[in-house]
Amino acid sequence: MKTGNDERERGNRRAAPPRIDASLGDWTDIEARWLAGALRDDDLEDLFIDEIIVCDIGAGTDGWEFRGSSYTVELR
């Protein structure tokens, strides 16, 4: 798996799969839009990436590349 300049083996017996548990993310804007009935699919995707995934695994994570034939990604 490659993201930014970080490329390493992931998701097999020797290396854990990438895990995104959303524990560091900020759900405030997503929740506010949801409660107001104003959360569109495109908004959710953008906000989830920017405010949840990036907070969990760091900035510069755009553009994941997976090499090989099978993958395991765990999203909790």
Tab-separated table of N, CA and C in Angstrom:
chain	number	residue	atom	x	y	z
A	1	MET	N	0.850	-1.168	0.000
A	1	MET	CA	0.000	0.000	0.000
A	1	MET	C	0.895	1.230	0.000
A	2	LYS	N	0.520	2.212	-0.788
A	2	LYS	CA	1.280	3.452	-0.850
A	2	LYS	C	0.340	4.627	-0.648
A	3	THR	N	0.726	5.527	0.213
A	3	THR	CA	0.019	6.791	0.383
A	3	THR	C	1.069	7.863	0.603
A	4	GLY	N	1.048	8.885	-0.232
A	4	GLY	CA	2.110	9.882	-0.176
A	4	GLY	C	3.439	9.221	-0.485
A	5	ASN	N	4.435	9.463	0.363
A	5	ASN	CA	5.747	8.852	0.184
A	5	ASN	C	5.904	7.560	0.966
A	6	ASP	N	4.884	7.159	1.685
A	6	ASP	CA	4.930	5.964	2.530
A	6	ASP	C	4.423	4.761	1.737
A	7	GLU	N	5.319	3.821	1.463
A	7	GLU	CA	4.923	2.593	0.773
A	7	GLU	C	5.411	1.408	1.590
A	8	ARG	N	4.470	0.523	1.944
A	8	ARG	CA	4.834	-0.665	2.707
A	8	ARG	C	3.814	-1.766	2.525
A	9	GLU	N	4.243	-2.954	2.891
A	9	GLU	CA	3.379	-4.120	2.838
A	9	GLU	C	2.341	-4.007	3.945
A	10	ARG	N	1.092	-4.261	3.625
A	10	ARG	CA	0.015	-4.172	4.618
A	10	ARG	C	-0.982	-5.290	4.398
A	11	GLY	N	-1.633	-5.724	5.475
A	11	GLY	CA	-2.764	-6.633	5.373
A	11	GLY	C	-2.426	-8.081	5.105
A	12	ASN	N	-1.352	-8.579	5.693
A	12	ASN	CA	-1.036	-10.003	5.569
A	12	ASN	C	-0.514	-10.507	6.918
A	13	ARG	N	0.041	-11.686	6.957
A	13	ARG	CA	0.513	-12.255	8.228
A	13	ARG	C	1.616	-11.431	8.880
A	14	ARG	N	2.406	-10.745	8.075
A	14	ARG	CA	3.533	-9.970	8.606
A	14	ARG	C	3.187	-8.517	8.895
A	15	ALA	N	2.106	-8.030	8.347
A	15	ALA	CA	1.804	-6.605	8.464
A	15	ALA	C	0.294	-6.388	8.614
A	16	ALA	N	-0.084	-5.594	9.584
A	16	ALA	CA	-1.498	-5.321	9.851
A	16	ALA	C	-2.127	-4.539	8.700
A	17	PRO	N	-3.442	-4.712	8.501
A	17	PRO	CA	-4.125	-3.899	7.493
A	17	PRO	C	-4.231	-2.456	7.976
A	18	PRO	N	-4.414	-1.525	7.054
A	18	PRO	CA	-4.651	-0.148	7.485
A	18	PRO	C	-5.943	-0.107	8.304
A	19	ARG	N	-5.924	0.582	9.414
A	19	ARG	CA	-7.116	0.689	10.256
A	19	ARG	C	-7.491	2.149	10.447
A	20	ILE	N	-8.752	2.419	10.234
A	20	ILE	CA	-9.298	3.754	10.452
A	20	ILE	C	-10.412	3.569	11.461
A	21	ASP	N	-10.205	4.047	12.685
A	21	ASP	CA	-11.230	3.827	13.710
A	21	ASP	C	-11.995	5.094	14.074
A	22	ALA	N	-11.660	6.206	13.439
A	22	ALA	CA	-12.359	7.475	13.616
A	22	ALA	C	-12.250	8.029	15.033
A	23	SER	N	-11.319	7.526	15.811
A	23	SER	CA	-11.202	7.965	17.207
A	23	SER	C	-10.651	9.380	17.348
A	24	LEU	N	-9.906	9.852	16.375
A	24	LEU	CA	-9.324	11.190	16.461
A	24	LEU	C	-10.097	12.220	15.651
A	25	GLY	N	-11.075	11.759	14.895
A	25	GLY	CA	-11.822	12.646	14.015
A	25	GLY	C	-12.773	13.565	14.749
A	26	ASP	N	-13.156	14.632	14.061
A	26	ASP	CA	-14.103	15.612	14.594
A	26	ASP	C	-15.418	15.471	13.831
A	27	TRP	N	-16.430	14.961	14.506
A	27	TRP	CA	-17.729	14.688	13.892
A	27	TRP	C	-18.685	15.881	13.968
A	28	THR	N	-18.247	16.996	14.516
A	28	THR	CA	-19.117	18.138	14.786
A	28	THR	C	-19.870	18.617	13.552
A	29	ASP	N	-19.162	18.895	12.467
A	29	ASP	CA	-19.803	19.429	11.259
A	29	ASP	C	-20.713	18.386	10.610
A	30	ILE	N	-20.278	17.138	10.585
A	30	ILE	CA	-21.103	16.070	10.009
A	30	ILE	C	-22.404	15.937	10.801
A	31	GLU	N	-22.287	15.911	12.117
A	31	GLU	CA	-23.474	15.763	12.963
A	31	GLU	C	-24.412	16.957	12.813
A	32	ALA	N	-23.861	18.165	12.787
A	32	ALA	CA	-24.688	19.366	12.653
A	32	ALA	C	-25.465	19.354	11.338
A	33	ARG	N	-24.795	18.996	10.263
A	33	ARG	CA	-25.485	18.932	8.961
A	33	ARG	C	-26.540	17.828	8.935
A	34	TRP	N	-26.213	16.693	9.561
A	34	TRP	CA	-27.171	15.571	9.627
A	34	TRP	C	-28.435	16.006	10.368
A	35	LEU	N	-28.260	16.619	11.541
A	35	LEU	CA	-29.397	17.031	12.355
A	35	LEU	C	-30.228	18.120	11.684
A	36	ALA	N	-29.576	18.941	10.865
A	36	ALA	CA	-30.288	20.004	10.148
A	36	ALA	C	-30.926	19.491	8.857
A	37	GLY	N	-30.691	18.215	8.531
A	37	GLY	CA	-31.223	17.656	7.296
A	37	GLY	C	-30.512	18.180	6.065
A	38	ALA	N	-29.281	18.643	6.240
A	38	ALA	CA	-28.554	19.278	5.145
A	38	ALA	C	-27.293	18.522	4.741
A	39	LEU	N	-27.199	17.253	5.096
A	39	LEU	CA	-26.007	16.469	4.764
A	39	LEU	C	-26.238	15.718	3.457
A	40	ARG	N	-25.573	16.167	2.412
A	40	ARG	CA	-25.665	15.501	1.109
A	40	ARG	C	-24.565	14.447	1.010
A	41	ASP	N	-24.720	13.487	0.117
A	41	ASP	CA	-23.724	12.424	-0.056
A	41	ASP	C	-22.333	12.981	-0.334
A	42	ASP	N	-22.261	13.958	-1.251
A	42	ASP	CA	-20.960	14.541	-1.586
A	42	ASP	C	-20.336	15.231	-0.381
A	43	ASP	N	-21.170	15.919	0.420
A	43	ASP	CA	-20.667	16.577	1.627
A	43	ASP	C	-20.109	15.546	2.602
A	44	LEU	N	-20.850	14.464	2.790
A	44	LEU	CA	-20.407	13.430	3.727
A	44	LEU	C	-19.066	12.854	3.302
A	45	GLU	N	-18.930	12.557	2.021
A	45	GLU	CA	-17.659	12.001	1.535
A	45	GLU	C	-16.506	12.960	1.799
A	46	ASP	N	-16.674	14.227	1.431
A	46	ASP	CA	-15.606	15.217	1.634
A	46	ASP	C	-15.298	15.424	3.108
A	47	LEU	N	-16.337	15.585	3.916
A	47	LEU	CA	-16.131	15.805	5.351
A	47	LEU	C	-15.514	14.588	6.018
A	48	PHE	N	-15.938	13.395	5.626
A	48	PHE	CA	-15.395	12.183	6.230
A	48	PHE	C	-13.904	12.068	5.948
A	49	ILE	N	-13.507	12.359	4.720
A	49	ILE	CA	-12.086	12.312	4.381
A	49	ILE	C	-11.325	13.367	5.162
A	50	ASP	N	-11.789	14.615	5.107
A	50	ASP	CA	-11.055	15.733	5.709
A	50	ASP	C	-11.059	15.724	7.228
A	51	GLU	N	-12.175	15.370	7.841
A	51	GLU	CA	-12.302	15.540	9.287
A	51	GLU	C	-12.221	14.237	10.082
A	52	ILE	N	-12.280	13.104	9.408
A	52	ILE	CA	-12.199	11.826	10.121
A	52	ILE	C	-10.942	11.062	9.698
A	53	ILE	N	-10.831	10.714	8.425
A	53	ILE	CA	-9.696	9.909	7.979
A	53	ILE	C	-8.377	10.648	8.161
A	54	VAL	N	-8.289	11.888	7.704
A	54	VAL	CA	-7.028	12.629	7.826
A	54	VAL	C	-6.625	12.783	9.287
A	55	CYS	N	-7.592	13.007	10.168
A	55	CYS	CA	-7.274	13.110	11.597
A	55	CYS	C	-6.756	11.782	12.148
A	56	ASP	N	-7.260	10.672	11.631
A	56	ASP	CA	-6.850	9.346	12.098
A	56	ASP	C	-5.481	8.931	11.569
A	57	ILE	N	-5.233	9.155	10.285
A	57	ILE	CA	-4.004	8.607	9.709
A	57	ILE	C	-3.054	9.661	9.172
A	58	GLY	N	-3.390	10.941	9.316
A	58	GLY	CA	-2.450	12.003	8.979
A	58	GLY	C	-2.691	12.653	7.632
A	59	ALA	N	-2.199	13.871	7.532
A	59	ALA	CA	-2.310	14.633	6.293
A	59	ALA	C	-1.389	14.027	5.240
A	60	GLY	N	-1.650	14.340	3.985
A	60	GLY	CA	-0.840	13.805	2.901
A	60	GLY	C	-1.217	12.389	2.532
A	61	THR	N	-2.422	11.963	2.923
A	61	THR	CA	-2.831	10.589	2.689
A	61	THR	C	-3.666	10.419	1.432
A	62	ASP	N	-3.848	11.491	0.678
A	62	ASP	CA	-4.610	11.373	-0.564
A	62	ASP	C	-3.873	10.460	-1.538
A	63	GLY	N	-4.625	9.799	-2.378
A	63	GLY	CA	-4.017	9.009	-3.429
A	63	GLY	C	-3.460	7.681	-2.970
A	64	TRP	N	-4.254	6.884	-2.313
A	64	TRP	CA	-3.812	5.543	-1.931
A	64	TRP	C	-3.623	4.711	-3.181
A	65	GLU	N	-2.561	3.922	-3.185
A	65	GLU	CA	-2.319	2.976	-4.263
A	65	GLU	C	-2.165	1.596	-3.647
A	66	PHE	N	-2.817	0.627	-4.246
A	66	PHE	CA	-2.722	-0.748	-3.771
A	66	PHE	C	-2.101	-1.576	-4.887
A	67	ARG	N	-1.008	-2.239	-4.568
A	67	ARG	CA	-0.341	-3.088	-5.553
A	67	ARG	C	-0.598	-4.536	-5.189
A	68	GLY	N	-0.740	-5.371	-6.146
A	68	GLY	CA	-1.021	-6.768	-5.868
A	68	GLY	C	-2.423	-7.141	-6.312
A	69	SER	N	-2.907	-8.285	-5.812
A	69	SER	CA	-4.172	-8.798	-6.323
A	69	SER	C	-5.300	-8.871	-5.299
A	70	SER	N	-5.008	-8.732	-3.994
A	70	SER	CA	-6.084	-8.749	-2.998
A	70	SER	C	-5.708	-7.856	-1.830
A	71	TYR	N	-6.725	-7.280	-1.165
A	71	TYR	CA	-6.477	-6.280	-0.133
A	71	TYR	C	-7.456	-6.434	1.013
A	72	THR	N	-7.005	-6.025	2.186
A	72	THR	CA	-7.865	-5.956	3.364
A	72	THR	C	-7.705	-4.558	3.944
A	73	VAL	N	-8.800	-3.833	4.039
A	73	VAL	CA	-8.809	-2.526	4.693
A	73	VAL	C	-9.892	-2.592	5.739
A	74	GLU	N	-9.556	-2.231	6.951
A	74	GLU	CA	-10.505	-2.320	8.058
A	74	GLU	C	-10.936	-0.915	8.455
A	75	LEU	N	-12.232	-0.659	8.433
A	75	LEU	CA	-12.803	0.626	8.817
A	75	LEU	C	-13.737	0.357	9.970
A	76	ARG	N	-13.415	0.895	11.138
A	76	ARG	CA	-14.221	0.630	12.334
A	76	ARG	C	-15.007	1.830	12.749
